[in-house]
Amino acid sequence: MKRNTLVVTAVLLILAAFAWAGWANWEYRMQAAERLRASAAQGELVLDAGDVPQYVSPLQGNPAPPFTLEDLSGKKVSLADFKGRALAINFWATWCAPCKVETPWLIDLRSRYGAQGFEVLAISADDIDRKDPRKFSDEKQEIARFVQRMQMPYPVLIDGDSISDPYGGLDALPTTFFVDRNGTVVAAQLGMTTKDELERNIKKALGIVK
Amino acid sequence: MIAGKTKKRIAIAAALALASALAIGQRPLFDEAPRSAAKPAVVFLYPEQVTVPAGKPTKIDLHFRVAPGLHINSHTPNERELIPATFSIPAGSGVRLEGAVYPPGTDFTLPLDPSTKLSVYSGEFILQARIVATPGDHLVEATLRYQACDSNACMPPKTITAAIDVIGK
């Protein structure tokens, strides 16, 4: 009887240990899956009909995530303020050389398509330290210098990092989302492409081409 | 007294429970592989350990490697906004950085804008640090701050640790 009790206890203990191991492993996998789902918002490169890699964002076909950020004067600017307009939401940074190359193209395309209801919203991803007022002021000045030198005529917002998650993490710059008049993301570009590609996506946002 | 039949049932139940527990643990919950593994653009290669005369400035060569297809700004980028590669040693580590000699950058032109010439490091590069160590064994967590790009896009600035065991004798 005693021996049988010991055997049953040992079996139960072993079962409990295995069950715990299984549960712990399952829990770990759940967490990994969560992380994976979060990273899946980052989009991917796929080949189009002409075998050209195209960045496909999971935001495409969905409403552009809402945000409110400050411009360089401290004024709050919301995505909702641009309701009814076609937008290029361009994430950039002063330290990003390809962003600098792309900027004159955006300026030119805005002047060409602005009358049709197109606007560029440039969102700087430069580091911002709000805790240190002096540093914050210096950082803003650095961005302002760049904006002035590049003669960027469109709204420039700061602290893009604070909205990076809903926009897929912004692991690389420039990243641009093209939004139609209804607020839906119709195209996205990761990295610098060509001016023609920018124009094609602007036309998509304006509904000129599909 | 447990009968032989009962023992057999317990054994079968145990085997089934074990199999279930393992199956639950192994079941994939998300079919896709991760899209972007967060690998650093730059890795510190060596040395892992150096022995230097205590209290005397000594030059050591530090080897780093930039991932294929990427480059980082050199220590002297051509434009003021670009973030230079910068090596440092934290204070209080028993080792002081007296200076660093960075390799010259190589020219890099963006394919979509031939007029932009950048000064970059790619592949393996060596920077020479002049250090002064106090006597003893110091595990130094030196850092390299850099900003990496490929031909069309840039990643945010990053700081990596170069762990070096510095023995001051």
Tab-separated table of C-alpha atoms in Angstrom:
chain	number	residue	atom	x	y	z
A	1	MET	CA	0.000	0.000	0.000
A	2	LYS	CA	2.799	2.349	1.048
A	3	ARG	CA	4.761	1.532	-2.104
A	4	ASN	CA	1.737	2.145	-4.287
A	5	THR	CA	1.133	5.535	-2.630
A	6	LEU	CA	4.747	6.481	-3.315
A	7	VAL	CA	4.441	5.422	-6.961
A	8	VAL	CA	1.216	7.408	-7.432
A	9	THR	CA	2.745	10.479	-5.706
A	10	ALA	CA	5.857	10.269	-7.859
A	11	VAL	CA	3.779	9.951	-11.035
A	12	LEU	CA	1.633	12.923	-10.008
A	13	LEU	CA	4.728	14.999	-9.252
A	14	ILE	CA	6.252	14.146	-12.612
A	15	LEU	CA	2.982	15.000	-14.338
A	16	ALA	CA	2.810	18.294	-12.473
A	17	ALA	CA	6.393	19.099	-13.509
A	18	PHE	CA	5.658	18.363	-17.150
A	19	ALA	CA	2.413	20.295	-17.048
A	20	TRP	CA	4.258	23.278	-15.559
A	21	ALA	CA	6.973	23.011	-18.241
A	22	GLY	CA	4.332	22.874	-20.936
A	23	TRP	CA	2.504	25.866	-19.483
A	24	ALA	CA	5.720	27.883	-19.109
A	25	ASN	CA	6.685	27.107	-22.689
A	26	TRP	CA	3.203	28.041	-23.915
A	27	GLU	CA	3.344	31.291	-21.968
A	28	TYR	CA	6.728	32.098	-23.521
A	29	ARG	CA	5.378	31.405	-26.994
A	30	MET	CA	2.365	33.611	-26.324
A	31	GLN	CA	4.699	36.481	-25.443
A	32	ALA	CA	6.848	35.816	-28.522
A	33	ALA	CA	3.716	35.791	-30.685
A	34	GLU	CA	2.687	39.151	-29.194
A	35	ARG	CA	6.070	40.619	-30.047
A	36	LEU	CA	5.772	39.207	-33.536
A	37	ARG	CA	2.303	40.664	-34.039
A	38	ALA	CA	3.644	44.063	-32.961
A	39	SER	CA	6.540	43.827	-35.409
A	40	ALA	CA	4.177	42.723	-38.170
A	41	ALA	CA	2.925	46.331	-38.284
A	42	GLN	CA	6.256	47.196	-39.887
A	43	GLY	CA	5.330	46.187	-43.414
A	44	GLU	CA	7.403	44.327	-45.957
A	45	LEU	CA	8.965	44.519	-49.364
A	46	VAL	CA	7.170	42.659	-52.128
A	47	LEU	CA	7.852	42.506	-55.859
A	48	ASP	CA	5.378	44.296	-58.097
A	49	ALA	CA	4.394	43.172	-61.615
A	50	GLY	CA	7.687	44.486	-62.957
A	51	ASP	CA	9.712	42.666	-60.280
A	52	VAL	CA	10.480	45.985	-58.603
A	53	PRO	CA	10.515	45.742	-54.788
A	54	GLN	CA	7.657	47.754	-53.302
A	55	TYR	CA	7.151	48.539	-49.650
A	56	VAL	CA	3.779	47.267	-48.535
A	57	SER	CA	2.603	48.621	-45.230
A	58	PRO	CA	-0.130	46.907	-43.230
A	59	LEU	CA	-1.590	50.388	-42.906
A	60	GLN	CA	-2.474	50.394	-46.594
A	61	GLY	CA	-6.232	50.344	-47.046
A	62	ASN	CA	-6.694	51.453	-43.422
A	63	PRO	CA	-7.291	54.875	-41.898
A	64	ALA	CA	-4.075	56.763	-41.178
A	65	PRO	CA	-3.493	56.569	-37.403
A	66	PRO	CA	-4.567	59.873	-35.825
A	67	PHE	CA	-1.981	62.057	-34.087
A	68	THR	CA	-1.427	65.492	-32.621
A	69	LEU	CA	2.096	66.881	-32.605
A	70	GLU	CA	3.731	70.267	-32.196
A	71	ASP	CA	5.209	72.303	-34.977
A	72	LEU	CA	8.431	74.260	-34.480
A	73	SER	CA	6.546	77.205	-32.963
A	74	GLY	CA	4.902	74.947	-30.380
A	75	LYS	CA	1.489	75.009	-32.066
A	76	LYS	CA	-0.452	71.743	-31.889
A	77	VAL	CA	-1.209	70.240	-35.254
A	78	SER	CA	-3.469	67.227	-35.752
A	79	LEU	CA	-3.914	64.906	-38.663
A	80	ALA	CA	-7.622	65.718	-38.400
A	81	ASP	CA	-6.817	69.353	-39.330
A	82	PHE	CA	-6.140	68.118	-42.878
A	83	LYS	CA	-9.420	66.320	-43.363
A	84	GLY	CA	-10.469	66.300	-46.995
A	85	ARG	CA	-6.932	66.792	-48.335
A	86	ALA	CA	-4.591	64.277	-49.907
A	87	LEU	CA	-1.416	63.956	-47.839
A	88	ALA	CA	2.130	62.703	-47.895
A	89	ILE	CA	3.063	62.066	-44.275
A	90	ASN	CA	6.828	62.161	-44.569
A	91	PHE	CA	8.912	60.949	-41.611
A	92	TRP	CA	12.442	62.327	-41.862
A	93	ALA	CA	15.396	63.483	-39.746
A	94	THR	CA	18.156	66.050	-40.060
A	95	TRP	CA	20.768	63.262	-39.860
A	96	CYS	CA	19.238	61.333	-42.750
A	97	ALA	CA	21.086	62.013	-46.012
A	98	PRO	CA	18.479	60.339	-48.281
A	99	CYS	CA	15.777	62.486	-46.629
A	100	LYS	CA	17.718	65.547	-47.694
A	101	VAL	CA	17.836	64.325	-51.284
A	102	GLU	CA	14.097	63.663	-51.289
A	103	THR	CA	13.069	67.006	-49.767
A	104	PRO	CA	13.406	69.191	-52.934
A	105	TRP	CA	11.325	66.614	-54.814
A	106	LEU	CA	8.565	66.875	-52.214
A	107	ILE	CA	8.708	70.675	-52.387
A	108	ASP	CA	8.411	70.630	-56.167
A	109	LEU	CA	5.579	68.073	-56.199
A	110	ARG	CA	3.685	70.008	-53.540
A	111	SER	CA	3.850	73.153	-55.656
A	112	ARG	CA	2.575	71.163	-58.638
A	113	TYR	CA	-0.275	69.345	-56.880
A	114	GLY	CA	-1.070	71.735	-54.010
A	115	ALA	CA	-3.861	73.412	-55.966
A	116	GLN	CA	-5.540	70.017	-56.337
A	117	GLY	CA	-5.672	69.588	-52.571
A	118	PHE	CA	-2.347	67.904	-51.857
A	119	GLU	CA	-0.256	68.713	-48.792
A	120	VAL	CA	2.960	67.389	-47.263
A	121	LEU	CA	3.179	66.837	-43.530
A	122	ALA	CA	6.840	66.510	-42.613
A	123	ILE	CA	7.376	64.806	-39.269
A	124	SER	CA	10.852	64.992	-37.812
A	125	ALA	CA	12.116	61.901	-36.015
A	126	ASP	CA	15.072	63.770	-34.521
A	127	ASP	CA	15.575	63.115	-30.817
A	128	ILE	CA	13.670	65.458	-28.561
A	129	ASP	CA	14.426	65.896	-24.871
A	130	ARG	CA	11.531	67.752	-23.296
A	131	LYS	CA	12.903	67.307	-19.771
A	132	ASP	CA	15.806	69.623	-20.456
A	133	PRO	CA	14.426	72.975	-21.743
A	134	ARG	CA	17.807	74.164	-22.994
A	135	LYS	CA	18.488	70.951	-24.875
A	136	PHE	CA	14.940	70.965	-26.227
A	137	SER	CA	15.449	74.478	-27.536
A	138	ASP	CA	18.782	73.523	-29.161
A	139	GLU	CA	17.218	70.466	-30.790
A	140	LYS	CA	14.365	72.534	-32.166
A	141	GLN	CA	16.819	75.110	-33.478
A	142	GLU	CA	18.788	72.397	-35.246
A	143	ILE	CA	15.621	71.200	-36.974
A	144	ALA	CA	14.588	74.784	-37.764
A	145	ARG	CA	17.994	75.474	-39.352
A	146	PHE	CA	17.552	72.464	-41.616
A	147	VAL	CA	13.986	73.487	-42.522
A	148	GLN	CA	15.124	76.992	-43.330
A	149	ARG	CA	18.085	75.877	-45.399
A	150	MET	CA	15.991	73.402	-47.368
A	151	GLN	CA	13.190	76.013	-47.641
A	152	MET	CA	10.520	73.528	-46.669
A	153	PRO	CA	7.213	75.374	-47.228
A	154	TYR	CA	4.908	72.787	-45.665
A	155	PRO	CA	4.033	72.014	-42.015
A	156	VAL	CA	6.966	70.537	-40.116
A	157	LEU	CA	6.107	68.692	-36.923
A	158	ILE	CA	8.494	67.378	-34.286
A	159	ASP	CA	8.716	64.350	-31.981
A	160	GLY	CA	7.826	61.797	-34.652
A	161	ASP	CA	9.156	59.031	-32.409
A	162	SER	CA	6.140	59.484	-30.143
A	163	ILE	CA	3.854	58.219	-32.918
A	164	SER	CA	6.222	55.655	-34.417
A	165	ASP	CA	4.390	52.589	-33.090
A	166	PRO	CA	1.095	53.049	-34.943
A	167	TYR	CA	3.117	53.906	-38.050
A	168	GLY	CA	5.033	50.641	-37.987
A	169	GLY	CA	8.044	51.463	-35.831
A	170	LEU	CA	9.867	53.770	-38.280
A	171	ASP	CA	12.987	51.640	-38.277
A	172	ALA	CA	14.316	53.478	-41.300
A	173	LEU	CA	13.987	56.956	-42.760
A	174	PRO	CA	12.635	58.430	-44.900
A	175	THR	CA	9.292	56.674	-44.590
A	176	THR	CA	6.302	58.224	-46.298
A	177	PHE	CA	2.613	57.360	-46.096
A	178	PHE	CA	0.266	58.628	-48.788
A	179	VAL	CA	-3.232	59.338	-47.546
A	180	ASP	CA	-6.279	60.016	-49.700
A	181	ARG	CA	-8.973	62.620	-49.058
A	182	ASN	CA	-10.937	60.147	-46.934
A	183	GLY	CA	-8.004	59.606	-44.591
A	184	THR	CA	-7.108	56.165	-45.933
A	185	VAL	CA	-3.493	55.135	-46.482
A	186	VAL	CA	-3.233	54.304	-50.183
A	187	ALA	CA	0.528	53.799	-50.495
A	188	ALA	CA	3.709	53.816	-48.433
A	189	GLN	CA	7.387	54.197	-49.214
A	190	LEU	CA	10.223	52.940	-47.045
A	191	GLY	CA	13.448	54.695	-47.892
A	192	MET	CA	14.161	57.021	-50.749
A	193	THR	CA	12.749	55.970	-54.090
A	194	THR	CA	12.586	58.077	-57.233
A	195	LYS	CA	10.782	61.350	-57.794
A	196	ASP	CA	8.571	59.556	-60.329
A	197	GLU	CA	7.570	57.038	-57.674
A	198	LEU	CA	6.757	59.861	-55.265
A	199	GLU	CA	4.619	61.507	-57.919
A	200	ARG	CA	2.825	58.269	-58.726
A	201	ASN	CA	1.890	57.850	-55.067
A	202	ILE	CA	0.779	61.463	-54.768
A	203	LYS	CA	-1.504	60.887	-57.752
A	204	LYS	CA	-2.868	57.809	-55.978
A	205	ALA	CA	-3.611	59.912	-52.907
A	206	LEU	CA	-5.359	62.476	-55.100
A	207	GLY	CA	-7.317	59.750	-56.851
A	208	ILE	CA	-5.822	60.653	-60.251
A	209	VAL	CA	-4.457	57.126	-60.716
A	210	LYS	CA	-5.256	53.857	-58.965
B	1	MET	CA	-3.601	-2.328	-3.129
B	2	ILE	CA	-3.804	-1.113	-6.713
B	3	ALA	CA	-4.552	-3.817	-9.208
B	4	GLY	CA	-2.326	-4.414	-12.236
B	5	LYS	CA	-5.028	-3.099	-14.568
B	6	THR	CA	-5.303	0.137	-12.572
B	7	LYS	CA	-1.516	0.593	-12.657
B	8	LYS	CA	-1.634	0.207	-16.406
B	9	ARG	CA	-4.371	2.841	-16.639
B	10	ILE	CA	-2.338	5.235	-14.489
B	11	ALA	CA	0.690	4.696	-16.729
B	12	ILE	CA	-1.358	5.318	-19.893
B	13	ALA	CA	-2.962	8.435	-18.361
B	14	ALA	CA	0.474	9.689	-17.338
B	15	ALA	CA	1.828	9.146	-20.833
B	16	LEU	CA	-1.158	10.954	-22.375
B	17	ALA	CA	-0.889	13.876	-19.950
B	18	LEU	CA	2.814	14.147	-20.666
B	19	ALA	CA	2.234	14.118	-24.415
B	20	SER	CA	-0.504	16.774	-24.065
B	21	ALA	CA	1.670	19.020	-21.938
B	22	LEU	CA	4.505	18.808	-24.438
B	23	ALA	CA	2.151	19.289	-27.389
B	24	ILE	CA	0.660	22.468	-25.879
B	25	GLY	CA	4.143	23.766	-25.207
B	26	GLN	CA	5.340	23.119	-28.756
B	27	ARG	CA	2.288	24.277	-30.705
B	28	PRO	CA	3.154	27.234	-32.951
B	29	LEU	CA	0.937	30.213	-32.219
B	30	PHE	CA	1.922	32.438	-35.113
B	31	ASP	CA	2.933	30.988	-38.417
B	32	GLU	CA	5.101	33.753	-39.835
B	33	ALA	CA	8.782	34.134	-39.124
B	34	PRO	CA	9.933	37.456	-37.669
B	35	ARG	CA	10.374	40.018	-40.437
B	36	SER	CA	13.192	42.007	-38.973
B	37	ALA	CA	15.619	40.602	-36.479
B	38	ALA	CA	17.122	43.499	-34.577
B	39	LYS	CA	20.734	42.837	-35.523
B	40	PRO	CA	23.092	45.744	-34.898
B	41	ALA	CA	24.565	47.380	-37.975
B	42	VAL	CA	27.994	47.408	-36.321
B	43	VAL	CA	29.699	44.780	-34.188
B	44	PHE	CA	32.853	45.024	-32.120
B	45	LEU	CA	35.276	42.306	-33.197
B	46	TYR	CA	38.389	42.448	-30.981
B	47	PRO	CA	40.502	42.682	-28.836
B	48	GLU	CA	38.644	41.140	-25.913
B	49	GLN	CA	41.623	41.582	-23.619
B	50	VAL	CA	44.655	43.873	-23.582
B	51	THR	CA	47.523	44.207	-21.146
B	52	VAL	CA	48.992	47.703	-20.870
B	53	PRO	CA	51.581	49.358	-18.647
B	54	ALA	CA	49.705	50.964	-15.754
B	55	GLY	CA	49.648	54.766	-15.772
B	56	LYS	CA	51.229	55.031	-19.210
B	57	PRO	CA	49.355	56.129	-22.356
B	58	THR	CA	49.080	53.124	-24.670
B	59	LYS	CA	47.650	52.782	-28.152
B	60	ILE	CA	45.308	49.905	-28.849
B	61	ASP	CA	43.680	48.993	-32.144
B	62	LEU	CA	39.956	48.314	-31.949
B	63	HIS	CA	38.351	46.368	-34.767
B	64	PHE	CA	34.729	46.872	-35.747
B	65	ARG	CA	32.667	45.551	-38.622
B	66	VAL	CA	29.742	47.178	-40.420
B	67	ALA	CA	27.104	44.754	-41.718
B	68	PRO	CA	27.178	44.075	-45.475
B	69	GLY	CA	25.127	46.549	-47.523
B	70	LEU	CA	25.296	49.202	-44.821
B	71	HIS	CA	27.639	52.059	-44.020
B	72	ILE	CA	28.004	54.403	-41.079
B	73	ASN	CA	29.128	58.018	-41.085
B	74	SER	CA	32.851	58.362	-40.490
B	75	HIS	CA	34.104	60.400	-37.548
B	76	THR	CA	34.232	63.388	-39.883
B	77	PRO	CA	31.088	63.338	-42.012
B	78	ASN	CA	30.868	65.882	-44.800
B	79	GLU	CA	27.783	67.605	-43.434
B	80	ARG	CA	27.255	69.059	-39.973
B	81	GLU	CA	23.864	67.407	-39.344
B	82	LEU	CA	25.195	63.922	-39.957
B	83	ILE	CA	26.052	61.988	-36.826
B	84	PRO	CA	29.747	61.034	-36.582
B	85	ALA	CA	31.030	57.681	-35.339
B	86	THR	CA	32.257	58.398	-31.811
B	87	PHE	CA	34.136	56.135	-29.448
B	88	SER	CA	34.113	56.689	-25.706
B	89	ILE	CA	35.011	55.039	-22.418
B	90	PRO	CA	32.809	55.683	-19.385
B	91	ALA	CA	34.350	57.548	-16.472
B	92	GLY	CA	35.147	55.532	-13.379
B	93	SER	CA	36.073	52.374	-15.247
B	94	GLY	CA	39.744	52.517	-14.225
B	95	VAL	CA	40.681	53.292	-17.807
B	96	ARG	CA	40.797	56.769	-19.293
B	97	LEU	CA	40.498	57.549	-22.982
B	98	GLU	CA	43.196	60.110	-23.808
B	99	GLY	CA	42.336	60.292	-27.471
B	100	ALA	CA	41.281	58.326	-30.497
B	101	VAL	CA	42.562	58.201	-34.036
B	102	TYR	CA	39.742	57.406	-36.412
B	103	PRO	CA	40.353	56.024	-39.881
B	104	PRO	CA	39.585	58.384	-42.764
B	105	GLY	CA	36.168	57.806	-44.280
B	106	THR	CA	35.693	56.582	-47.806
B	107	ASP	CA	33.519	58.494	-50.259
B	108	PHE	CA	30.025	57.184	-50.786
B	109	THR	CA	27.588	58.539	-53.335
B	110	LEU	CA	23.859	58.005	-53.082
B	111	PRO	CA	22.715	56.232	-56.258
B	112	LEU	CA	19.753	58.591	-56.688
B	113	ASP	CA	21.815	61.718	-56.129
B	114	PRO	CA	25.376	61.622	-57.459
B	115	SER	CA	25.982	65.149	-56.162
B	116	THR	CA	25.816	64.005	-52.517
B	117	LYS	CA	29.154	62.677	-51.329
B	118	LEU	CA	29.265	61.123	-47.897
B	119	SER	CA	32.276	60.124	-45.813
B	120	VAL	CA	31.583	56.651	-44.452
B	121	TYR	CA	32.952	53.455	-42.960
B	122	SER	CA	31.858	50.118	-44.371
B	123	GLY	CA	33.092	46.567	-43.893
B	124	GLU	CA	35.806	46.250	-41.239
B	125	PHE	CA	37.399	49.361	-39.796
B	126	ILE	CA	39.981	49.957	-37.109
B	127	LEU	CA	40.154	52.860	-34.741
B	128	GLN	CA	43.105	53.488	-32.505
B	129	ALA	CA	42.376	54.439	-28.920
B	130	ARG	CA	45.021	55.922	-26.617
B	131	ILE	CA	44.220	54.745	-23.114
B	132	VAL	CA	45.666	55.079	-19.644
B	133	ALA	CA	44.819	52.309	-17.176
B	134	THR	CA	45.242	52.230	-13.425
B	135	PRO	CA	46.865	49.068	-12.004
B	136	GLY	CA	44.517	46.084	-11.923
B	137	ASP	CA	42.008	44.232	-14.040
B	138	HIS	CA	39.266	46.437	-15.527
B	139	LEU	CA	36.293	45.217	-17.497
B	140	VAL	CA	35.671	48.292	-19.624
B	141	GLU	CA	32.363	48.778	-21.396
B	142	ALA	CA	33.490	51.192	-24.072
B	143	THR	CA	30.902	52.488	-26.514
B	144	LEU	CA	30.686	53.373	-30.169
B	145	ARG	CA	27.899	55.702	-31.235
B	146	TYR	CA	27.092	55.561	-34.898
B	147	GLN	CA	24.379	56.153	-37.419
B	148	ALA	CA	23.924	53.577	-40.166
B	149	CYS	CA	22.319	53.764	-43.597
B	150	ASP	CA	22.077	51.794	-46.785
B	151	SER	CA	21.857	53.382	-50.221
B	152	ASN	CA	18.300	54.625	-49.741
B	153	ALA	CA	17.406	54.735	-46.068
B	154	CYS	CA	18.909	55.479	-42.675
B	155	MET	CA	18.418	53.901	-39.291
B	156	PRO	CA	18.241	55.913	-36.081
B	157	PRO	CA	21.550	56.543	-34.283
B	158	LYS	CA	22.641	53.709	-32.042
B	159	THR	CA	25.275	53.030	-29.397
B	160	ILE	CA	26.929	49.623	-29.064
B	161	THR	CA	29.142	48.367	-26.288
B	162	ALA	CA	32.678	47.139	-26.876
B	163	ALA	CA	33.584	45.072	-23.815
B	164	ILE	CA	37.348	44.974	-23.288
B	165	ASP	CA	39.219	43.443	-20.394
B	166	VAL	CA	42.052	45.910	-19.738
B	167	ILE	CA	44.834	44.698	-17.471
B	168	GLY	CA	47.031	47.481	-16.121
B	169	LYS	CA	50.405	46.116	-14.981
